[in-house]
Amino acid sequence: MAKVLTIHGGVPLKGKVTVRGAKNLVPKAMVAALLGDSPSVLRNVPEIKDVAVVTSLLKIHGVTVSKDEVTGDLTMDPSGTKTATSNEIDTHAGDSRIPILFCGPLLHSLGEALIPNLGGCKIGDRPIDFHLDVLRHFGAEIDKAGPLGTSIRAPHGLTGAKISLPYPSVGATEQVLLTAVRAKGTTEVENAAIEPEILDLISLLQKMGAIITVGRDRVIRIIGVEKLNGYNHKALPDRNESASWASAALVTKGDIFVEGAAQRDLTAFLHTYRQIGGEFEVTDDGIRFFHPGGDLKPLILETDVHPGFMTDWQQPLVVALTQATGVSIIHETVYENRFGFTNALVEMGAKVQLHSECLGAIPCRFGQRNFQHSAVITGPTPLTGADVDIPDLRGGFSHLIAALAAEGTSHVTGIELINRGYEKFMDKLTDLGARVEMNEIA
Ligand code: EPZ
């Protein structure tokens, strides 16, 4: 039975939502527990599908994972780590991109790793070539990498290496960190990603006993150590969910207090939010986002790696720009195909044109390669309800925002995708006064 979410639009969202641990840190922190000689405790864990997927993957590898039913905190004990069977691994094929990060820790513990075919949002090809190159640098041997997954061995252990990433890839940087901390000798990685989630992962690895420094030139140096202990860590809040609710407040002309939102991880977003006419108030407990009245202003925006404007913030903001008075231009420089979600916005009445040219100054890998990675948005245009099928996590949330702002009723399918990254989003929508119903369809 599939689910369909019916949304009656035109209602300003008002009230409070609570944002917990970041979807793009928590699953990686869980994988890091494999590296410890003693149990790890992870706090501020959201109830999202990616956490369930990694919990299951850890369990098939012999790690005991217990969840505090009140706080949601996870205690992971890796003392029983063992090889999983290929059948067990295959049941996780297509679920997430996180399994590729099991390689380093499993190679350290077992000398081998079998990784299922990866999932993740369809926002580009999302290859793992950087990851495999990183593992080869440490001395791993890739037996096979293909549609049935990847099997990797390290018969001679893993040795520190000097690595230069072709692009500041978040995943590849995590691959280096999770492998280098227990490799023999020192590792240096140039052109590393330094997103807040990366720095939070470095913090918990440091708590385990790792030796890691981050240079001002994006060079991260790791001195490998023999053993690591378990950690006790509170995950940083989810800046992407915070930005999503902020955009929802703007588009529905509402007023939302996002408890847990941290200004330090959102500065580029907050700058842009104010530039287009949104307002916010920062407190120690979170951030209040609201539409102060008046017209929204168009802008020219380029997504980039940290500390630039995060690619995951672009989709919800596009919906706000459809309501701005004038022409906005967005150059998406991180993923080649992250504007697919705008088709549904056009069906609802938005004016969005996609282009394969780089409409911006940041050097981009996608120019002249026929990827529609620049968008021109003309507003304001009234939005009317439509039937939409959700394409990916952030694009899907943008569809929800658009439907909530649109006049009339929308029916949204593919809604389970939202569970991957937004904890209890239905409860949050109803708490904010949204008029929504979830039904089953045959
Ligand atoms: C992480 O994905 C996040 N996902 C993404 O969030 C986020 O958009 C992205 O980082 C960028 O910040 C998780 O952390 C689970 P990358 P990741 O490696 O690590 C190319 C969301 O909505 N690339 O930094 O997969 C890649 O195709 C998701 O929460 C290679 O070419 O991102 C992309 O163009 C979406 N080869 C660029 O690098 C590789 O081996 C950046 O990807 C790896 C990446």
mmCIF file with all atom_site columns, C-alpha atoms in Angstrom, residues 31 35 97-109 111-116 118 127-145 149-166 169 171-184 187-189:
data_model
loop_
_atom_site.group_PDB
_atom_site.id
_atom_site.type_symbol
_atom_site.label_atom_id
_atom_site.label_alt_id
_atom_site.label_comp_id
_atom_site.label_asym_id
_atom_site.label_entity_id
_atom_site.label_seq_id
_atom_site.pdbx_PDB_ins_code
_atom_site.Cartn_x
_atom_site.Cartn_y
_atom_site.Cartn_z
_atom_site.occupancy
_atom_site.B_iso_or_equiv
_atom_site.pdbx_formal_charge
_atom_site.auth_seq_id
_atom_site.auth_comp_id
_atom_site.auth_asym_id
_atom_site.auth_atom_id
_atom_site.pdbx_PDB_model_num
ATOM 1  C CA . VAL A 1 31  ? 30.259 3.811  11.741 1.00 0.00 ? 31  VAL A CA 1
ATOM 2  C CA . LEU A 1 35  ? 37.003 1.727  15.398 1.00 0.00 ? 35  LEU A CA 1
ATOM 3  C CA . ARG A 1 97  ? 25.465 5.898  0.619  1.00 0.00 ? 97  ARG A CA 1
ATOM 4  C CA . ILE A 1 98  ? 26.754 5.318  4.139  1.00 0.00 ? 98  ILE A CA 1
ATOM 5  C CA . PRO A 1 99  ? 27.885 1.659  3.650  1.00 0.00 ? 99  PRO A CA 1
ATOM 6  C CA . ILE A 1 100 ? 30.918 2.829  1.614  1.00 0.00 ? 100 ILE A CA 1
ATOM 7  C CA . LEU A 1 101 ? 32.220 4.384  4.859  1.00 0.00 ? 101 LEU A CA 1
ATOM 8  C CA . PHE A 1 102 ? 32.318 0.977  6.554  1.00 0.00 ? 102 PHE A CA 1
ATOM 9  C CA . CYS A 1 103 ? 35.405 0.084  4.454  1.00 0.00 ? 103 CYS A CA 1
ATOM 10 C CA . GLY A 1 104 ? 38.175 1.591  6.593  1.00 0.00 ? 104 GLY A CA 1
ATOM 11 C CA . PRO A 1 105 ? 36.861 0.428  9.985  1.00 0.00 ? 105 PRO A CA 1
ATOM 12 C CA . LEU A 1 106 ? 36.061 -3.103 8.711  1.00 0.00 ? 106 LEU A CA 1
ATOM 13 C CA . LEU A 1 107 ? 39.455 -3.391 7.007  1.00 0.00 ? 107 LEU A CA 1
ATOM 14 C CA . HIS A 1 108 ? 41.107 -2.437 10.314 1.00 0.00 ? 108 HIS A CA 1
ATOM 15 C CA . SER A 1 109 ? 39.018 -4.938 12.296 1.00 0.00 ? 109 SER A CA 1
ATOM 16 C CA . GLY A 1 111 ? 41.082 -7.193 6.946  1.00 0.00 ? 111 GLY A CA 1
ATOM 17 C CA . GLU A 1 112 ? 38.153 -7.314 4.521  1.00 0.00 ? 112 GLU A CA 1
ATOM 18 C CA . ALA A 1 113 ? 34.884 -5.525 3.710  1.00 0.00 ? 113 ALA A CA 1
ATOM 19 C CA . LEU A 1 114 ? 31.919 -6.326 1.476  1.00 0.00 ? 114 LEU A CA 1
ATOM 20 C CA . ILE A 1 115 ? 29.890 -3.219 0.615  1.00 0.00 ? 115 ILE A CA 1
ATOM 21 C CA . PRO A 1 116 ? 26.387 -3.366 -0.934 1.00 0.00 ? 116 PRO A CA 1
ATOM 22 C CA . LEU A 1 118 ? 24.815 2.175  -2.680 1.00 0.00 ? 118 LEU A CA 1
ATOM 23 C CA . PRO A 1 127 ? 30.211 7.846  -8.191 1.00 0.00 ? 127 PRO A CA 1
ATOM 24 C CA . ILE A 1 128 ? 32.566 6.445  -5.535 1.00 0.00 ? 128 ILE A CA 1
ATOM 25 C CA . ASP A 1 129 ? 35.825 6.758  -7.511 1.00 0.00 ? 129 ASP A CA 1
ATOM 26 C CA . PHE A 1 130 ? 37.300 9.177  -4.939 1.00 0.00 ? 130 PHE A CA 1
ATOM 27 C CA . HIS A 1 131 ? 36.513 6.682  -2.164 1.00 0.00 ? 131 HIS A CA 1
ATOM 28 C CA . LEU A 1 132 ? 38.154 3.745  -3.961 1.00 0.00 ? 132 LEU A CA 1
ATOM 29 C CA . ASP A 1 133 ? 41.241 5.831  -4.793 1.00 0.00 ? 133 ASP A CA 1
ATOM 30 C CA . VAL A 1 134 ? 41.540 6.831  -1.127 1.00 0.00 ? 134 VAL A CA 1
ATOM 31 C CA . LEU A 1 135 ? 41.377 3.189  -0.013 1.00 0.00 ? 135 LEU A CA 1
ATOM 32 C CA . ARG A 1 136 ? 44.003 2.166  -2.593 1.00 0.00 ? 136 ARG A CA 1
ATOM 33 C CA . HIS A 1 137 ? 46.310 4.887  -1.228 1.00 0.00 ? 137 HIS A CA 1
ATOM 34 C CA . PHE A 1 138 ? 46.127 3.149  2.178  1.00 0.00 ? 138 PHE A CA 1
ATOM 35 C CA . GLY A 1 139 ? 47.064 -0.208 0.588  1.00 0.00 ? 139 GLY A CA 1
ATOM 36 C CA . ALA A 1 140 ? 43.617 -1.739 0.220  1.00 0.00 ? 140 ALA A CA 1
ATOM 37 C CA . GLU A 1 141 ? 42.919 -4.034 -2.751 1.00 0.00 ? 141 GLU A CA 1
ATOM 38 C CA . ILE A 1 142 ? 39.569 -3.623 -4.497 1.00 0.00 ? 142 ILE A CA 1
ATOM 39 C CA . ASP A 1 143 ? 38.565 -7.132 -5.550 1.00 0.00 ? 143 ASP A CA 1
ATOM 40 C CA . LYS A 1 144 ? 35.475 -6.050 -7.388 1.00 0.00 ? 144 LYS A CA 1
ATOM 41 C CA . ALA A 1 145 ? 33.399 -2.928 -7.662 1.00 0.00 ? 145 ALA A CA 1
ATOM 42 C CA . GLY A 1 149 ? 28.568 -4.053 -4.611 1.00 0.00 ? 149 GLY A CA 1
ATOM 43 C CA . THR A 1 150 ? 32.250 -3.802 -3.752 1.00 0.00 ? 150 THR A CA 1
ATOM 44 C CA . SER A 1 151 ? 34.567 -6.251 -2.007 1.00 0.00 ? 151 SER A CA 1
ATOM 45 C CA . ILE A 1 152 ? 37.790 -4.951 -0.555 1.00 0.00 ? 152 ILE A CA 1
ATOM 46 C CA . ARG A 1 153 ? 40.742 -6.548 1.263  1.00 0.00 ? 153 ARG A CA 1
ATOM 47 C CA . ALA A 1 154 ? 43.795 -5.223 3.107  1.00 0.00 ? 154 ALA A CA 1
ATOM 48 C CA . PRO A 1 155 ? 46.061 -8.304 3.476  1.00 0.00 ? 155 PRO A CA 1
ATOM 49 C CA . HIS A 1 156 ? 49.000 -6.176 4.610  1.00 0.00 ? 156 HIS A CA 1
ATOM 50 C CA . GLY A 1 157 ? 47.059 -3.793 6.838  1.00 0.00 ? 157 GLY A CA 1
ATOM 51 C CA . LEU A 1 158 ? 46.552 -0.085 6.118  1.00 0.00 ? 158 LEU A CA 1
ATOM 52 C CA . THR A 1 159 ? 49.384 2.464  5.947  1.00 0.00 ? 159 THR A CA 1
ATOM 53 C CA . GLY A 1 160 ? 49.133 6.247  6.175  1.00 0.00 ? 160 GLY A CA 1
ATOM 54 C CA . ALA A 1 161 ? 49.311 8.071  2.829  1.00 0.00 ? 161 ALA A CA 1
ATOM 55 C CA . LYS A 1 162 ? 49.580 11.491 1.206  1.00 0.00 ? 162 LYS A CA 1
ATOM 56 C CA . ILE A 1 163 ? 46.287 12.078 -0.617 1.00 0.00 ? 163 ILE A CA 1
ATOM 57 C CA . SER A 1 164 ? 45.034 14.959 -2.739 1.00 0.00 ? 164 SER A CA 1
ATOM 58 C CA . LEU A 1 165 ? 41.293 14.949 -3.405 1.00 0.00 ? 165 LEU A CA 1
ATOM 59 C CA . PRO A 1 166 ? 40.190 16.058 -6.892 1.00 0.00 ? 166 PRO A CA 1
ATOM 60 C CA . SER A 1 169 ? 34.207 15.690 -1.289 1.00 0.00 ? 169 SER A CA 1
ATOM 61 C CA . GLY A 1 171 ? 32.249 11.457 1.711  1.00 0.00 ? 171 GLY A CA 1
ATOM 62 C CA . ALA A 1 172 ? 35.817 11.014 0.489  1.00 0.00 ? 172 ALA A CA 1
ATOM 63 C CA . THR A 1 173 ? 37.108 13.152 3.370  1.00 0.00 ? 173 THR A CA 1
ATOM 64 C CA . GLU A 1 174 ? 35.161 10.954 5.807  1.00 0.00 ? 174 GLU A CA 1
ATOM 65 C CA . GLN A 1 175 ? 36.645 7.897  4.076  1.00 0.00 ? 175 GLN A CA 1
ATOM 66 C CA . VAL A 1 176 ? 40.137 9.270  4.752  1.00 0.00 ? 176 VAL A CA 1
ATOM 67 C CA . LEU A 1 177 ? 39.368 10.098 8.387  1.00 0.00 ? 177 LEU A CA 1
ATOM 68 C CA . LEU A 1 178 ? 37.757 6.731  9.216  1.00 0.00 ? 178 LEU A CA 1
ATOM 69 C CA . THR A 1 179 ? 40.703 4.872  7.650  1.00 0.00 ? 179 THR A CA 1
ATOM 70 C CA . ALA A 1 180 ? 43.676 7.049  8.656  1.00 0.00 ? 180 ALA A CA 1
ATOM 71 C CA . VAL A 1 181 ? 43.012 7.201  12.418 1.00 0.00 ? 181 VAL A CA 1
ATOM 72 C CA . ARG A 1 182 ? 44.226 3.603  12.937 1.00 0.00 ? 182 ARG A CA 1
ATOM 73 C CA . ALA A 1 183 ? 46.531 3.275  9.903  1.00 0.00 ? 183 ALA A CA 1
ATOM 74 C CA . LYS A 1 184 ? 50.277 2.804  10.387 1.00 0.00 ? 184 LYS A CA 1
ATOM 75 C CA . THR A 1 187 ? 48.192 10.628 6.552  1.00 0.00 ? 187 THR A CA 1
ATOM 76 C CA . GLU A 1 188 ? 47.840 14.007 4.903  1.00 0.00 ? 188 GLU A CA 1
ATOM 77 C CA . VAL A 1 189 ? 44.802 14.847 2.768  1.00 0.00 ? 189 VAL A CA 1
#
